[in-house]
mmCIF file of C-alpha atoms in Angstrom:
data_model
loop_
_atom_site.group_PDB
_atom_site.id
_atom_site.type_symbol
_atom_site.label_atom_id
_atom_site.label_comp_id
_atom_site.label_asym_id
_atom_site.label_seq_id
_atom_site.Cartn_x
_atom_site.Cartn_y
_atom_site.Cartn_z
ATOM 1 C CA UNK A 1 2.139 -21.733 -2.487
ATOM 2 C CA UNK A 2 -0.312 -24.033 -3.296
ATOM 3 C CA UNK A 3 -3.190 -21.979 -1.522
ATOM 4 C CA UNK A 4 -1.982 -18.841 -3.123
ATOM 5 C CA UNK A 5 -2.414 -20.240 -6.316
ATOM 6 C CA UNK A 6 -5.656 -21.632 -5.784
ATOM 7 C CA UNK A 7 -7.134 -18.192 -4.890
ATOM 8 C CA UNK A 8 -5.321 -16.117 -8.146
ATOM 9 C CA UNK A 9 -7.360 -18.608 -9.950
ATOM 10 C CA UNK A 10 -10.031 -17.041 -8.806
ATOM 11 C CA UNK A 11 -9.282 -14.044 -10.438
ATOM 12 C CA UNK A 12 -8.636 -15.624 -13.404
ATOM 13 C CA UNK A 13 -12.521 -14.505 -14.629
ATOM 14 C CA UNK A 14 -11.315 -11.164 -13.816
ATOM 15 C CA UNK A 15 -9.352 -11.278 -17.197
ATOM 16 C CA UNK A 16 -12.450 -11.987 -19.173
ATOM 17 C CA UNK A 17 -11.974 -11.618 -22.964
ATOM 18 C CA UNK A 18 -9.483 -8.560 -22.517
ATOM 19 C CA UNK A 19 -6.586 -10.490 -21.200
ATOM 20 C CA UNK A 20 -3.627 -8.211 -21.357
ATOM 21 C CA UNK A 21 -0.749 -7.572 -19.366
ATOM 22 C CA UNK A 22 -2.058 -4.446 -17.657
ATOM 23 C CA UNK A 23 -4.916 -6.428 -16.074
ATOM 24 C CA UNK A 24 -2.611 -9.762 -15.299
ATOM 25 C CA UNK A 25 -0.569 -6.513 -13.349
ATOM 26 C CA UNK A 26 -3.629 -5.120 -11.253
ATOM 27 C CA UNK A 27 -4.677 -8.487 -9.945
ATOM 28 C CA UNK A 28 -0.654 -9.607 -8.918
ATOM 29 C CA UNK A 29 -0.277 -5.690 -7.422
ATOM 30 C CA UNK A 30 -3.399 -6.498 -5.740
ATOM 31 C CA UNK A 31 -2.334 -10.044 -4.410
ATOM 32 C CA UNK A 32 1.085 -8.742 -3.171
ATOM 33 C CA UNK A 33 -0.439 -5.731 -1.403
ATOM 34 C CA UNK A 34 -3.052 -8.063 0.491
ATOM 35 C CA UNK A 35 0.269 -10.225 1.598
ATOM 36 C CA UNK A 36 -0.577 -13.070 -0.786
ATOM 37 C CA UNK A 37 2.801 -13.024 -1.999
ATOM 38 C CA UNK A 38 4.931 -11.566 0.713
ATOM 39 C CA UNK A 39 8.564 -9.970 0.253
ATOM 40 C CA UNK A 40 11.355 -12.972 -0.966
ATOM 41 C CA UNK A 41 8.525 -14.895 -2.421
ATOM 42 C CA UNK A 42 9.989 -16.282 -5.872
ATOM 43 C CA UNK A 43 7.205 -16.111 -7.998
ATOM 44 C CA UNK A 44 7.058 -18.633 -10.660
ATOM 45 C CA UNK A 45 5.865 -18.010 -14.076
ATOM 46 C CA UNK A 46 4.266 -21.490 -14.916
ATOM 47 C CA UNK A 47 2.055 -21.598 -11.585
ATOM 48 C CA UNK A 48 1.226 -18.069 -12.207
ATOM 49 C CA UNK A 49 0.300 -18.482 -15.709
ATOM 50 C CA UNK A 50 -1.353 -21.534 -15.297
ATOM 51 C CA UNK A 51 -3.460 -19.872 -12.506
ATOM 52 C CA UNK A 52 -4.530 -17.081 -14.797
ATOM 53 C CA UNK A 53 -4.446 -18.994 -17.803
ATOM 54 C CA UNK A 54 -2.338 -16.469 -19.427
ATOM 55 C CA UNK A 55 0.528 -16.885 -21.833
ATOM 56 C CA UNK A 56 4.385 -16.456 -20.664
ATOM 57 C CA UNK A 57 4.715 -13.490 -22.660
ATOM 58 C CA UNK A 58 1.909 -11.588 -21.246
ATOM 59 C CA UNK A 59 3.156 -12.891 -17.866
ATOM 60 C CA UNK A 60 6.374 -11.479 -18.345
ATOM 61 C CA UNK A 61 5.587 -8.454 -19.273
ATOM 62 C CA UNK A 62 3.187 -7.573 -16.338
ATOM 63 C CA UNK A 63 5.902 -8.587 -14.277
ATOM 64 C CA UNK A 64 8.396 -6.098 -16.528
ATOM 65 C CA UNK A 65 5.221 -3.538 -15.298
ATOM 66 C CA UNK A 66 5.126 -4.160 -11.470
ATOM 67 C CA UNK A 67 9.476 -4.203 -11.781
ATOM 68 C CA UNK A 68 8.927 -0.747 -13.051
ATOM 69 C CA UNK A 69 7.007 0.365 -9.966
ATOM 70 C CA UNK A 70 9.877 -1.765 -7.357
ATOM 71 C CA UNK A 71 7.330 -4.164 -6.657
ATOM 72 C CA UNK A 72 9.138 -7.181 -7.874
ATOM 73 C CA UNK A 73 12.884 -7.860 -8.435
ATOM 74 C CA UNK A 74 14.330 -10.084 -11.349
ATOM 75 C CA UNK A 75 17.745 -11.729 -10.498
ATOM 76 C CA UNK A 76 20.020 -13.125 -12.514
ATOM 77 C CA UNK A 77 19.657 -16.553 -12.965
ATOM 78 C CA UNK A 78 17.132 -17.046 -10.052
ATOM 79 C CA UNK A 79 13.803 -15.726 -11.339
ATOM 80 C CA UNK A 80 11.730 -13.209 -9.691
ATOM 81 C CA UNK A 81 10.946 -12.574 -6.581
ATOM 82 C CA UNK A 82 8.495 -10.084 -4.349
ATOM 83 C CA UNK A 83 11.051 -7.251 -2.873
ATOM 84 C CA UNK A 84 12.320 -6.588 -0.113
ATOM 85 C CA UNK A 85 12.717 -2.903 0.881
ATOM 86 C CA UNK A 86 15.585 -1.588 2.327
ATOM 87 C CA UNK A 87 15.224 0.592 5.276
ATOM 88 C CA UNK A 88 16.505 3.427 2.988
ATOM 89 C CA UNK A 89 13.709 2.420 0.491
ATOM 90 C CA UNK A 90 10.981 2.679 3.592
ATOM 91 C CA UNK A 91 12.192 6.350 4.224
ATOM 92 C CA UNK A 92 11.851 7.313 0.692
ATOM 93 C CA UNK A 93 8.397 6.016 0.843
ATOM 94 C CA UNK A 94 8.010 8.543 3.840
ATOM 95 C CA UNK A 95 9.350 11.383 1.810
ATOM 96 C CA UNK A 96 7.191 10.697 -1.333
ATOM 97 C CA UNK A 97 4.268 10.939 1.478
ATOM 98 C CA UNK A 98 4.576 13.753 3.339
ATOM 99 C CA UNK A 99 5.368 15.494 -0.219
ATOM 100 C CA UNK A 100 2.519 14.629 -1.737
ATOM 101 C CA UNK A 101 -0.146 13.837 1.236
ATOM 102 C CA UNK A 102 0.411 17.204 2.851
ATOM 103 C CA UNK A 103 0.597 19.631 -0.519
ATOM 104 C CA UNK A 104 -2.578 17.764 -1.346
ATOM 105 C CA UNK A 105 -4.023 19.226 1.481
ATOM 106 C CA UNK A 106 -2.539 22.856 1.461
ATOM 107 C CA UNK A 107 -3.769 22.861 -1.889
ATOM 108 C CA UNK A 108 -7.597 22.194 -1.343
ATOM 109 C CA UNK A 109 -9.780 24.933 -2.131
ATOM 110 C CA UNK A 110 -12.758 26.545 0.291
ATOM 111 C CA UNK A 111 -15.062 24.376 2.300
ATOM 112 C CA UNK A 112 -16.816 22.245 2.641
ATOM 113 C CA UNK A 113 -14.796 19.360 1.099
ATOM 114 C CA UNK A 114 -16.308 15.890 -0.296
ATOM 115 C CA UNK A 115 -14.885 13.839 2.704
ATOM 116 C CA UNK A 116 -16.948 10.829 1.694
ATOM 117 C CA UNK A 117 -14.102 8.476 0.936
ATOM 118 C CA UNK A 118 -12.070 9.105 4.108
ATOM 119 C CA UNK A 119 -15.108 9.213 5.947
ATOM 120 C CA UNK A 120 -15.991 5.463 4.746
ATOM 121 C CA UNK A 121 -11.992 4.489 5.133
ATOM 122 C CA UNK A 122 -12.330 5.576 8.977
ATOM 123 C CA UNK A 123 -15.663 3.818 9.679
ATOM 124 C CA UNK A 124 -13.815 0.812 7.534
ATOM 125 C CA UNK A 125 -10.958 0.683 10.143
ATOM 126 C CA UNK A 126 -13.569 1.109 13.284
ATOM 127 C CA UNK A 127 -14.733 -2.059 12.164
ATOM 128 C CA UNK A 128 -12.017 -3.652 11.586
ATOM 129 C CA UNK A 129 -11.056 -2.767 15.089
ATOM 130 C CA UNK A 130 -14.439 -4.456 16.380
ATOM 131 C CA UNK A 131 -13.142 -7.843 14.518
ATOM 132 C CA UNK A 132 -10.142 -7.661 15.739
ATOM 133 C CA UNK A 133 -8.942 -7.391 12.132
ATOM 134 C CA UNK A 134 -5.337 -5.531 12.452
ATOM 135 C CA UNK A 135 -4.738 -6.697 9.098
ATOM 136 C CA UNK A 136 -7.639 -5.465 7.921
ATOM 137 C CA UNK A 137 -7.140 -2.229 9.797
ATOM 138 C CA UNK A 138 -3.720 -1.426 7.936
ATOM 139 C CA UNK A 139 -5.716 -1.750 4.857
ATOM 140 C CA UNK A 140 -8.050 0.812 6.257
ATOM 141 C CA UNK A 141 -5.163 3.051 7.292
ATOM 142 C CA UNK A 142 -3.932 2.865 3.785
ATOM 143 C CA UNK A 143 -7.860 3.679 1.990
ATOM 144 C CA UNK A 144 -7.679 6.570 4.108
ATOM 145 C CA UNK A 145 -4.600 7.698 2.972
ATOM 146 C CA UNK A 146 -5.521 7.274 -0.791
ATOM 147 C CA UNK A 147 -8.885 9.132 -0.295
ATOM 148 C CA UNK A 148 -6.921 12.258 1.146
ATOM 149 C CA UNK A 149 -5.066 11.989 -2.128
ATOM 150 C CA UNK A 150 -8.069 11.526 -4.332
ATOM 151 C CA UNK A 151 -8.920 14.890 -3.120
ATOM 152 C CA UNK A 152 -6.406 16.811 -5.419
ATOM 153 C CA UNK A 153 -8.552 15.146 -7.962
ATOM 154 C CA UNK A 154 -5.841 14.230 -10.472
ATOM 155 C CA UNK A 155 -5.305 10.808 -12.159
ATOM 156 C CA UNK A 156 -1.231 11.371 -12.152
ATOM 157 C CA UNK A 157 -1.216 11.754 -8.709
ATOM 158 C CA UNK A 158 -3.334 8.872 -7.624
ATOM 159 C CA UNK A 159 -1.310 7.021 -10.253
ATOM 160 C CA UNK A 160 1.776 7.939 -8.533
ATOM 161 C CA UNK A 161 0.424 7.689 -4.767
ATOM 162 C CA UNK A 162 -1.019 3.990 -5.776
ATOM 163 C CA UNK A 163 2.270 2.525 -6.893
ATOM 164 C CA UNK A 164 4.073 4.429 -2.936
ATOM 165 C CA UNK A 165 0.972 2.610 -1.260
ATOM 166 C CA UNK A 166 1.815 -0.487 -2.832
ATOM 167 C CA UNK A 167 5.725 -0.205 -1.711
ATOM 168 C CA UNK A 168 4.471 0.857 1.806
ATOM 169 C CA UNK A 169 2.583 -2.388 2.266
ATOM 170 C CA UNK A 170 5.730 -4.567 1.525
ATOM 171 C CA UNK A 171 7.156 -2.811 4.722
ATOM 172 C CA UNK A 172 3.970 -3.424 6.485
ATOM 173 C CA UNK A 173 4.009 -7.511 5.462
ATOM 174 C CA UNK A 174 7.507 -7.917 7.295
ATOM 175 C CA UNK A 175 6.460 -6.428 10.702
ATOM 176 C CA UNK A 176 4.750 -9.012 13.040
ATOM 177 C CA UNK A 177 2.797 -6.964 14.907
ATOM 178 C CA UNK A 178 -0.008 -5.148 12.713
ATOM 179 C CA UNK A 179 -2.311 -4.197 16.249
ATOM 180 C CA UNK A 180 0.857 -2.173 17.684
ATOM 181 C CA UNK A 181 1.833 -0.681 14.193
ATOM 182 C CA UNK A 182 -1.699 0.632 13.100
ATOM 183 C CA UNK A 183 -4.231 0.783 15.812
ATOM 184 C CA UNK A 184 -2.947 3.826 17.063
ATOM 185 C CA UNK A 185 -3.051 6.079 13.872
ATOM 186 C CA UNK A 186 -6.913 5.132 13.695
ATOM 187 C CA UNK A 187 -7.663 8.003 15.985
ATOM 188 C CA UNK A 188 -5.207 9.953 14.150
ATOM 189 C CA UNK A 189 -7.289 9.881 10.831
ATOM 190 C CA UNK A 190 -10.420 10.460 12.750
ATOM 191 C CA UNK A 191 -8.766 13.770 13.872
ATOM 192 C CA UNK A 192 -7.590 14.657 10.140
ATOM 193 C CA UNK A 193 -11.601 14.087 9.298
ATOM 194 C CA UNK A 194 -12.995 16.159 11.581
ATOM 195 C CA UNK A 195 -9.981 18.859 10.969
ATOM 196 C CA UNK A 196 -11.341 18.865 7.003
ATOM 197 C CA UNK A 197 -14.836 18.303 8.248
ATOM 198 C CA UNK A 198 -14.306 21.765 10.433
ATOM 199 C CA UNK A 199 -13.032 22.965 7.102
ATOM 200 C CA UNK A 200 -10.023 23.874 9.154
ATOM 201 C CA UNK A 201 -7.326 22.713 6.329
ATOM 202 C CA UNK A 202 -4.345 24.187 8.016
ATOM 203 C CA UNK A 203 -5.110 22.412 11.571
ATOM 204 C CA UNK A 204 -5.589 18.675 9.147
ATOM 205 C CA UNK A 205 -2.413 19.392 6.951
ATOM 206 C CA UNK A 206 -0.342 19.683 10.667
ATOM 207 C CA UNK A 207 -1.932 16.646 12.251
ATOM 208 C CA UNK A 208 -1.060 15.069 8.898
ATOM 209 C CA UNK A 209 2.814 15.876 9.076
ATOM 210 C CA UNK A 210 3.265 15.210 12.336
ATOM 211 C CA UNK A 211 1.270 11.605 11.790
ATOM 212 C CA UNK A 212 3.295 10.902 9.409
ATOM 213 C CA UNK A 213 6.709 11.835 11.152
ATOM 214 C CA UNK A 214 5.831 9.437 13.511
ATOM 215 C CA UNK A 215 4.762 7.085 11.856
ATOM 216 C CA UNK A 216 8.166 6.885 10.005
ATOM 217 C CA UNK A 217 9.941 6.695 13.188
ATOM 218 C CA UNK A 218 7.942 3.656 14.318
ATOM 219 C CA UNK A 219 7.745 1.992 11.115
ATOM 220 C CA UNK A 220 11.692 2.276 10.281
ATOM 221 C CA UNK A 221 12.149 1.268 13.904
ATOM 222 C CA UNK A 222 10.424 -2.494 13.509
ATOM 223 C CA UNK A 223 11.540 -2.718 10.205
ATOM 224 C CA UNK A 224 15.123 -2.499 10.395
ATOM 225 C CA UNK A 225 14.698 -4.836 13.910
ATOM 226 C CA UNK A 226 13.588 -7.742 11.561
ATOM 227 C CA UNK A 227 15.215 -7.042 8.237
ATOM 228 C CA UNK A 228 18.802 -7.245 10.481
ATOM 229 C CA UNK A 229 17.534 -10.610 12.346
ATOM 230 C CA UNK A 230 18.860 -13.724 11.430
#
């Protein structure tokens, strides 16, 4: 806990003179999507604040914010803690994608398509690959997946897509085996890219359902294997 703390400190300039609870939310959804604070982590609202140099009122209420969006769980008594998805919860996550990731695509217009974003989120996850960064290259997966989004070009959706992406990497954080989980859909984006690139939308939005089909299968597959161990 200690070194967790010490690096939301760092953020703490991030606040600068506009230190509200919005902003105290962004850098704690950020934290708990890089794995700072993984699932079950109680999170403690004097360390925390103290870390940000915040008050407990503005604390509380970016926690009441990142509640909203199932990131964090208050119990009764106990305080609040990171969440842990149920395997149910990781499905619905699936859903929400292949709802919105897929339409997004059926609904792009004529070619050619500004593909910069998932262009940069596919060389981002060759290099993580190169590092040996499997970490890293979930994160990459993920950009991808946000810049296919960013092509509908509308605020509520990315709103609504950043807040799934956020649940999805709580699943991701409990699996202990990043390489075997993500490596394999890196090839799989390329083939989306050069599917838009091609301005062949049909071809991309099939090699996008069936990705993500599988990818459900695997995902739920580890995850229910070590949310039902001891």
């Amino acid at each position: 806990m200690a070194e967790q703390l010490g690096g939301l400190a760092d953020d703490r300039a991030l606040l600068g003179r506009t230190s509200t609870a919005e902003r105290v939310s962004d850098i704690l959804r950020s934290r708990i999507a890089e794995g700072f604070f993984p699932p079950g982590t109680r999170l403690s609202e004097d360390s925390i604040g103290g870390a940000l140099g915040v008050s407990r009122n503005t604390l509380r209420e970016a926690f009441r914010l990142l509640t909203h969006e199932r990131l964090l769980v208050h119990e009764l008594n106990r305080g609040v803690f990171v969440r842990v998805l149920a395997v149910e919860d990781v499905e619905d996550i699936y859903r929400t994608r292949r709802l919105v990731e897929c339409a997004v695509v059926r609904g792009l217009g004529e070619p050619p398509y500004p593909l910069e974003g998932p262009a940069q989120a596919v060389a981002e996850g060759q290099r993580a690959v190169r590092e040996g960064d499997w970490k890293g290259l979930g994160t990459a997966n993920i950009h991808f997946h946000r810049e296919l989004v960013s092509l509908a070009g509308s605020a509520r959706t990315d709103e609504l897509m950043r807040s799934v992406f956020a649940e999805l990497r709580l699943a991701f954080h409990v699996v202990d085996d990043p390489h075997r989980l993500h490596e394999p859909y890196l090839a799989r984006n390329r083939e989306i890219l050069r599917a838009l690139e091609a301005g062949d939308k049909g071809e991309a939005e099939k090699l996008l359902a069936v990705y993500l089909d599988d990818s459900l299968e695997r995902v739920v597959e580890v995850y229910r294997r070590r949310v039902s161990a001891p």
